mmCIF file of C-alpha atoms in Angstrom:
data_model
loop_
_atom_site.group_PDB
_atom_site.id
_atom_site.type_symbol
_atom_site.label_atom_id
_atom_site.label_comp_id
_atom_site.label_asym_id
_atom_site.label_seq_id
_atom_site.Cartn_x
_atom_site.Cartn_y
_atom_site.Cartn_z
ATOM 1 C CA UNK E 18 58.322 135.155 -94.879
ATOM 2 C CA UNK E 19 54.690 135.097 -94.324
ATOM 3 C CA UNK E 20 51.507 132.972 -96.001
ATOM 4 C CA UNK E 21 50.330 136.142 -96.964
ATOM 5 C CA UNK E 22 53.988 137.514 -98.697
ATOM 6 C CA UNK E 23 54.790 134.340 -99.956
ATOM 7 C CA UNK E 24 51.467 134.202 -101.969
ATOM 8 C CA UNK E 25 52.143 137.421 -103.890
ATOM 9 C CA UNK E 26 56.561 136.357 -104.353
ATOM 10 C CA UNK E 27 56.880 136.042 -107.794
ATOM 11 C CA UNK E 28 59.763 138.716 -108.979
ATOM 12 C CA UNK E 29 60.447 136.339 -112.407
ATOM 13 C CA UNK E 30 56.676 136.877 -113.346
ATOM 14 C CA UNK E 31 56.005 132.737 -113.823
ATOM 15 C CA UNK E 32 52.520 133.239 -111.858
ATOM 16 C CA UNK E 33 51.058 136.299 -112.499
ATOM 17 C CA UNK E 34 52.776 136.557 -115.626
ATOM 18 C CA UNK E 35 54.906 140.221 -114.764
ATOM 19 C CA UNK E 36 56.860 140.514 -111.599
ATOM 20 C CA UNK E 37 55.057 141.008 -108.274
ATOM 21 C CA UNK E 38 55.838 141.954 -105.023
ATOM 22 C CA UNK E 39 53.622 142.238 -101.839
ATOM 23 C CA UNK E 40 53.182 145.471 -100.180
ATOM 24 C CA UNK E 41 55.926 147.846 -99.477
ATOM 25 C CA UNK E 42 58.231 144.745 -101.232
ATOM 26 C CA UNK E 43 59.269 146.004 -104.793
ATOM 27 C CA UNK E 44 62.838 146.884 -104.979
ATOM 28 C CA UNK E 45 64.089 150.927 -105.914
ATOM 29 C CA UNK E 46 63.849 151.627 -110.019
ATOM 30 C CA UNK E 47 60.264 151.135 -109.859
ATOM 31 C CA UNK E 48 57.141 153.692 -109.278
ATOM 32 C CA UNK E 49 53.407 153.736 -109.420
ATOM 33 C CA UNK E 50 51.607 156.413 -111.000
ATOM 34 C CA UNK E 51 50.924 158.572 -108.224
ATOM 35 C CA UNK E 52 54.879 158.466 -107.032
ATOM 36 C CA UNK E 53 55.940 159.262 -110.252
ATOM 37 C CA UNK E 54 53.627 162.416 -110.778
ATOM 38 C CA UNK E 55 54.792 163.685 -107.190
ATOM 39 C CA UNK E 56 58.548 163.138 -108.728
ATOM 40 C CA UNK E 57 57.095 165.568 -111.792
ATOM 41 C CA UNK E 58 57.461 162.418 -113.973
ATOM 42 C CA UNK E 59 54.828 160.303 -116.517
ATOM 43 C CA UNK E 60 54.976 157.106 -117.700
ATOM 44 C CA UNK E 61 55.785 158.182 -121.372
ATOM 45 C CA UNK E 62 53.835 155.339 -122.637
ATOM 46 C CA UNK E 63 56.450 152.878 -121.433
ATOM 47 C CA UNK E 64 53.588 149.152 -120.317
ATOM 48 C CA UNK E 65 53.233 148.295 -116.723
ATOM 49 C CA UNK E 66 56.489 146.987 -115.654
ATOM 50 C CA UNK E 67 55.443 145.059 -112.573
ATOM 51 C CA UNK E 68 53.133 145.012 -110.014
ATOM 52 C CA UNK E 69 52.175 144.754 -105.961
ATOM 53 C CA UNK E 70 49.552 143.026 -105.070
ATOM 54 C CA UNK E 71 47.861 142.749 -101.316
ATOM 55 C CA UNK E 72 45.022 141.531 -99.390
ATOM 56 C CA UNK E 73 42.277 144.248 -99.491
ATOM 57 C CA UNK E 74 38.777 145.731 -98.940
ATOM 58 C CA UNK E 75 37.131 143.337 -101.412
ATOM 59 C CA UNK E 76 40.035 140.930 -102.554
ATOM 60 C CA UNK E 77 43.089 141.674 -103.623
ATOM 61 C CA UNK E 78 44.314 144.600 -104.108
ATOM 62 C CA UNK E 79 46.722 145.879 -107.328
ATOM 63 C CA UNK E 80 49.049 148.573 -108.040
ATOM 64 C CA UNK E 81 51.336 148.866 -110.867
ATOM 65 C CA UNK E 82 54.611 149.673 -110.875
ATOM 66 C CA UNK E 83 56.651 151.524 -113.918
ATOM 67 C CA UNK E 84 60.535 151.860 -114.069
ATOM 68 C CA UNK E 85 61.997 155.355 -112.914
ATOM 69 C CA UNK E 86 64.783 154.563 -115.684
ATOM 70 C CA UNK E 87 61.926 154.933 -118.497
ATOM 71 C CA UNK E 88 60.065 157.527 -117.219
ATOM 72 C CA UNK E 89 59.444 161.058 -119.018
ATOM 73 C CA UNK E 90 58.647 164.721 -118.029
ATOM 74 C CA UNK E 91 55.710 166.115 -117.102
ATOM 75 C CA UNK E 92 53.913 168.392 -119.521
ATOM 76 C CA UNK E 93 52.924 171.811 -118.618
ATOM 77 C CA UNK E 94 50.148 173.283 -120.403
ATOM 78 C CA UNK E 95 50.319 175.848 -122.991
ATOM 79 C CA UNK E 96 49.229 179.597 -121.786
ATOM 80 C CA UNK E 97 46.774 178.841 -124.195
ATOM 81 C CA UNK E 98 45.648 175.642 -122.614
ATOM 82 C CA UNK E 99 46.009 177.260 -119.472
ATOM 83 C CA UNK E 100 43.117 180.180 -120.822
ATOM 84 C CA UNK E 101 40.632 177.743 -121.847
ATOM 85 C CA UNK E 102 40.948 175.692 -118.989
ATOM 86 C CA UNK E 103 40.405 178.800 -117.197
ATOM 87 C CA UNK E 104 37.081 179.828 -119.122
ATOM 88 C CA UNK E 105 36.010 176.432 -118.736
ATOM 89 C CA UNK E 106 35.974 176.716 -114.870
ATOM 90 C CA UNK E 107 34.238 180.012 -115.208
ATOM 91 C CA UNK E 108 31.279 177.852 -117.413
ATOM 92 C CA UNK E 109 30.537 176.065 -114.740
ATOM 93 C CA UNK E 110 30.299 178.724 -111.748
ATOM 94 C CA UNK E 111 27.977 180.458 -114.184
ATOM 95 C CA UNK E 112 24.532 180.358 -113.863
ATOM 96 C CA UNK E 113 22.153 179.651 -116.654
ATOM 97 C CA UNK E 114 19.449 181.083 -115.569
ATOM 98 C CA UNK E 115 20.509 184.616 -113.614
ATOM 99 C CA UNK E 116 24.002 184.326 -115.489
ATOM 100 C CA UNK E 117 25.536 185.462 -112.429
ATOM 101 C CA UNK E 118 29.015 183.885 -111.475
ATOM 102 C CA UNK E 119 29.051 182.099 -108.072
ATOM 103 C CA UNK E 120 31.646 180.968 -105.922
ATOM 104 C CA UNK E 121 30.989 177.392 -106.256
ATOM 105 C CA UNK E 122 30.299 175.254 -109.276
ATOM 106 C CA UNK E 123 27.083 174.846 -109.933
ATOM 107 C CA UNK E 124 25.000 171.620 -109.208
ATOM 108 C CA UNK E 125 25.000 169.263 -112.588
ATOM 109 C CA UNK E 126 21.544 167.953 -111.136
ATOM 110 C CA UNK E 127 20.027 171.669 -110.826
ATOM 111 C CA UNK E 128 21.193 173.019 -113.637
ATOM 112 C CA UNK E 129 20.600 176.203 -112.039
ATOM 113 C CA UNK E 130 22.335 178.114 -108.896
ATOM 114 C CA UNK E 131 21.277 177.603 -105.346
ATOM 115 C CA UNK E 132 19.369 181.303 -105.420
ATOM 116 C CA UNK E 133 17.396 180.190 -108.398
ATOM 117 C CA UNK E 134 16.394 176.735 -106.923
ATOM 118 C CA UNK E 135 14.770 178.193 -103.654
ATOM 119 C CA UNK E 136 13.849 181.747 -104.631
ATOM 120 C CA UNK E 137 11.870 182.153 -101.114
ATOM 121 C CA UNK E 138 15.507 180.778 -98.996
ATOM 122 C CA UNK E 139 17.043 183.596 -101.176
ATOM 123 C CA UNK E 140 14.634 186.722 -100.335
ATOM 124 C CA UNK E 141 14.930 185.654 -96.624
#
């Protein structure tokens, strides 16, 4: 085993305090966030379980780990849900000032569509 493995070894959590693994390490039973949303699963509120921990950009690097056993579900939105998230989306394509619906969300900076920014780019 490596320096670099060795230093993050602690599966009875006496170091860090919850069991850690170096990358690619942590036995099956346990998935990050990411891993279990492409399952279709959530954490269900269930705490961080353990962890992996690595040498990265800027230090080292964390990801936490949740057990499979624990985990719930994924929630679907309502049809309702679904409608406002929908008119929400719209919102923002709209325009404020021509009220015209674009095809692209609309610049939080401008406040305004790209045709009503540069009016002369727009006539050309």
């Amino acid at each position: 085993m490596s320096r670099t493995r060795a230093a993050y070894w602690d599966p009875e959590g006496t170091r860090y305090g919850i069991p850690t693994w170096w990358w690619r390490g942590a036995p099956s039973g346990y998935a990050t966030r990411r891993q279990l949303r492409a399952a279709g699963l959530r954490p269900g509120g269930q705490p961080v379980a353990a962890q992996i921990l690595w040498r990265g950009v800027g230090g080292t690097r964390v990801a936490h780990l949740y057990r499979l056993d624990l985990a719930r579900p994924k929630r679907t939105a309502t049809p309702a849900q679904r409608v406002a998230i929908g008119k929400a989306l719209t919102a923002r394509r709209t325009c404020r000032v021509c009220g015209q619906v674009r095809p692209y969300y609309i610049p939080l900076s401008l406040g305004e569509c790209l045709d009503c920014t540069n009016p002369m780019e727009a006539a050309a």
